[in-house]
Amino acid sequence: MIKKARFLAKEAQLRVKYIMEKDCIFCKLINGQMKANFVVETEKVVAFADINPVSDVHILIVPKKHIESVLTISREDAGDLVEMHEVAKKLVSDNKLEAFRLAYNGGRFQHVGHLHMHLLAGRSIQWSKL
Ligand code: 5GP
Ligand code: ZN
């Protein structure tokens, strides 16, 4: 009986996860359901220009895996996080950025519920818009 309850709870959890991922705009960009122009794509990560840039350079670095936010990162995501930072290094080097910021938003500052790191550089950074 307890086994069955556990099974049903797990199944419900997976269903919620599926619905969430199905409606996730970044998952749609990643799996080709929506058109995207990736500036970098690796095994675990994509990077693309922010649709509403707040600085001269505003690139989003996104794991292909649907991780909701900084608060839901687990140890098994270590490889994804390292690869995100490797992509950041490549973008900094390719774009010869002398000064840059890497930022995560969380809580009510986060508008897309799929983990993403902002790479910001250049003039007119307006943090309030993030
Ligand atoms: P957050 O506020 O969640 O940290 O940042 C989400 C970012 O995603 C915002 O800067 C927003 O402009 C960007 N964004 C939202 N939807 C899209 C989209 O469909 N395409 C792209 N390229 N950027 C998006
Ligand atoms: Zn997603």
GROMACS .gro file of C-alpha atoms and ligand atoms in nm:
model
  155
    1MET     CA    1   0.000   0.000   0.000
    2ILE     CA    2   0.276   0.244   0.101
    3LYS     CA    3   0.468   0.134  -0.208
    4LYS     CA    4   0.166   0.216  -0.426
    5ALA     CA    5   0.124   0.561  -0.261
    6ARG     CA    6   0.492   0.633  -0.322
    7PHE     CA    7   0.457   0.525  -0.685
    8LEU     CA    8   0.153   0.752  -0.735
    9ALA     CA    9   0.326   1.047  -0.566
   10LYS     CA   10   0.632   1.000  -0.791
   11GLU     CA   11   0.409   0.975  -1.097
   12ALA     CA   12   0.226   1.298  -1.002
   13GLN     CA   13   0.559   1.471  -0.949
   14LEU     CA   14   0.679   1.362  -1.295
   15ARG     CA   15   0.354   1.482  -1.450
   16VAL     CA   16   0.394   1.828  -1.292
   17LYS     CA   17   0.757   1.840  -1.413
   18TYR     CA   18   0.644   1.744  -1.767
   19ILE     CA   19   0.374   2.014  -1.778
   20MET     CA   20   0.621   2.272  -1.647
   21GLU     CA   21   0.887   2.181  -1.903
   22LYS     CA   22   0.629   2.171  -2.184
   23ASP     CA   23   0.536   2.531  -2.105
   24CYS     CA   24   0.891   2.651  -2.045
   25ILE     CA   25   0.998   2.906  -2.305
   26PHE     CA   26   1.369   2.820  -2.274
   27CYS     CA   27   1.297   2.444  -2.309
   28LYS     CA   28   1.106   2.530  -2.629
   29LEU     CA   29   1.405   2.729  -2.763
   30ILE     CA   30   1.639   2.445  -2.670
   31ASN     CA   31   1.437   2.162  -2.823
   32GLY     CA   32   1.360   2.354  -3.143
   33GLN     CA   33   0.988   2.415  -3.080
   34MET     CA   34   1.067   2.788  -3.106
   35LYS     CA   35   1.319   2.950  -3.340
   36ALA     CA   36   1.645   3.040  -3.172
   37ASN     CA   37   1.983   3.174  -3.277
   38PHE     CA   38   2.238   3.016  -3.049
   39VAL     CA   39   2.571   3.198  -3.036
   40VAL     CA   40   2.722   2.892  -2.866
   41GLU     CA   41   2.591   2.538  -2.829
   42THR     CA   42   2.769   2.263  -2.639
   43GLU     CA   43   2.658   1.921  -2.518
   44LYS     CA   44   2.489   2.059  -2.206
   45VAL     CA   45   2.451   2.435  -2.267
   46VAL     CA   46   2.319   2.693  -2.512
   47ALA     CA   47   2.383   3.068  -2.520
   48PHE     CA   48   2.176   3.327  -2.703
   49ALA     CA   49   2.124   3.704  -2.709
   50ASP     CA   50   1.864   3.836  -2.466
   51ILE     CA   51   1.550   3.953  -2.649
   52ASN     CA   52   1.538   4.268  -2.433
   53PRO     CA   53   1.904   4.364  -2.374
   54VAL     CA   54   1.989   4.590  -2.084
   55SER     CA   55   2.350   4.640  -2.188
   56ASP     CA   56   2.560   4.648  -2.507
   57VAL     CA   57   2.631   4.279  -2.461
   58HIS     CA   58   2.356   4.076  -2.295
   59ILE     CA   59   2.379   3.703  -2.350
   60LEU     CA   60   2.189   3.432  -2.166
   61ILE     CA   61   2.381   3.115  -2.083
   62VAL     CA   62   2.135   2.832  -2.026
   63PRO     CA   63   2.167   2.464  -1.932
   64LYS     CA   64   1.976   2.231  -2.168
   65LYS     CA   65   1.852   2.048  -1.860
   66HIS     CA   66   1.543   2.211  -1.708
   67ILE     CA   67   1.670   2.330  -1.370
   68GLU     CA   68   1.423   2.580  -1.225
   69SER     CA   69   1.648   2.822  -1.042
   70VAL     CA   70   1.960   2.865  -0.831
   71LEU     CA   71   1.751   2.739  -0.539
   72THR     CA   72   1.684   2.401  -0.701
   73ILE     CA   73   2.040   2.325  -0.814
   74SER     CA   74   2.162   1.987  -0.688
   75ARG     CA   75   2.502   1.819  -0.683
   76GLU     CA   76   2.413   1.613  -0.989
   77ASP     CA   77   2.396   1.943  -1.185
   78ALA     CA   78   2.768   2.014  -1.125
   79GLY     CA   79   2.865   1.924  -1.484
   80ASP     CA   80   2.598   2.153  -1.627
   81LEU     CA   81   2.716   2.444  -1.410
   82VAL     CA   82   3.082   2.398  -1.501
   83GLU     CA   83   2.990   2.388  -1.868
   84MET     CA   84   2.787   2.712  -1.829
   85HIS     CA   85   3.098   2.882  -1.692
   86GLU     CA   86   3.316   2.736  -1.969
   87VAL     CA   87   3.073   2.890  -2.221
   88ALA     CA   88   3.094   3.221  -2.033
   89LYS     CA   89   3.476   3.210  -2.057
   90LYS     CA   90   3.456   3.143  -2.431
   91LEU     CA   91   3.213   3.431  -2.487
   92VAL     CA   92   3.429   3.670  -2.283
   93SER     CA   93   3.734   3.567  -2.482
   94ASP     CA   94   3.564   3.560  -2.828
   95ASN     CA   95   3.408   3.904  -2.771
   96LYS     CA   96   3.729   4.041  -2.611
   97LEU     CA   97   3.530   4.170  -2.314
   98GLU     CA   98   3.758   4.362  -2.081
   99ALA     CA   99   3.494   4.405  -1.811
  100PHE     CA  100   3.186   4.193  -1.764
  101ARG     CA  101   2.927   4.069  -1.515
  102LEU     CA  102   2.776   3.725  -1.467
  103ALA     CA  103   2.445   3.736  -1.285
  104TYR     CA  104   2.162   3.512  -1.170
  105ASN     CA  105   1.822   3.647  -1.072
  106GLY     CA  106   1.609   3.470  -0.814
  107GLY     CA  107   1.275   3.494  -0.641
  108ARG     CA  108   1.058   3.774  -0.779
  109PHE     CA  109   1.355   3.909  -0.980
  110GLN     CA  110   1.349   3.589  -1.190
  111HIS     CA  111   1.095   3.593  -1.474
  112VAL     CA  112   1.180   3.274  -1.664
  113GLY     CA  113   1.165   2.959  -1.452
  114HIS     CA  114   1.457   2.785  -1.622
  115LEU     CA  115   1.801   2.854  -1.479
  116HIS     CA  116   2.003   3.107  -1.680
  117MET     CA  117   2.312   3.316  -1.624
  118HIS     CA  118   2.322   3.669  -1.766
  119LEU     CA  119   2.650   3.779  -1.927
  120LEU     CA  120   2.649   4.158  -1.927
  121ALA     CA  121   2.907   4.396  -2.065
  122GLY     CA  122   2.940   4.742  -2.209
  123ARG     CA  123   2.747   5.057  -2.150
  124SER     CA  124   2.401   5.133  -2.014
  125ILE     CA  125   2.352   4.847  -1.776
  126GLN     CA  126   2.018   4.903  -1.605
  127TRP     CA  127   2.001   4.657  -1.322
  128SER     CA  128   1.648   4.761  -1.226
  129LYS     CA  129   1.514   4.620  -1.553
  130LEU     CA  130   1.653   4.270  -1.491
  1315GP     P1  131   1.522   3.681  -1.557
  1315GP     O1  132   1.446   3.804  -1.523
  1315GP     O2  133   1.437   3.556  -1.546
  1315GP     O3  134   1.652   3.668  -1.486
  1315GP     O4  135   1.565   3.695  -1.708
  1315GP     C1  136   1.491   3.646  -1.816
  1315GP     C2  137   1.548   3.709  -1.939
  1315GP     O5  138   1.502   3.634  -2.051
  1315GP     C3  139   1.505   3.853  -1.959
  1315GP     O6  140   1.620   3.936  -1.966
  1315GP     C4  141   1.426   3.848  -2.091
  1315GP     O7  142   1.449   3.963  -2.169
  1315GP     C5  143   1.478   3.723  -2.156
  1315GP     N1  144   1.382   3.655  -2.242
  1315GP     C6  145   1.254   3.624  -2.211
  1315GP     N2  146   1.196   3.557  -2.314
  1315GP     C7  147   1.291   3.546  -2.410
  1315GP     C8  148   1.289   3.488  -2.541
  1315GP     O8  149   1.190   3.432  -2.589
  1315GP     N3  150   1.404   3.495  -2.613
  1315GP     C9  151   1.516   3.556  -2.562
  1315GP     N4  152   1.622   3.558  -2.642
  1315GP     N5  153   1.520   3.613  -2.440
  1315GP    C10  154   1.409   3.607  -2.365
  132ZN      ZN  155   1.289   2.471  -1.920
   0.00000   0.00000   0.00000
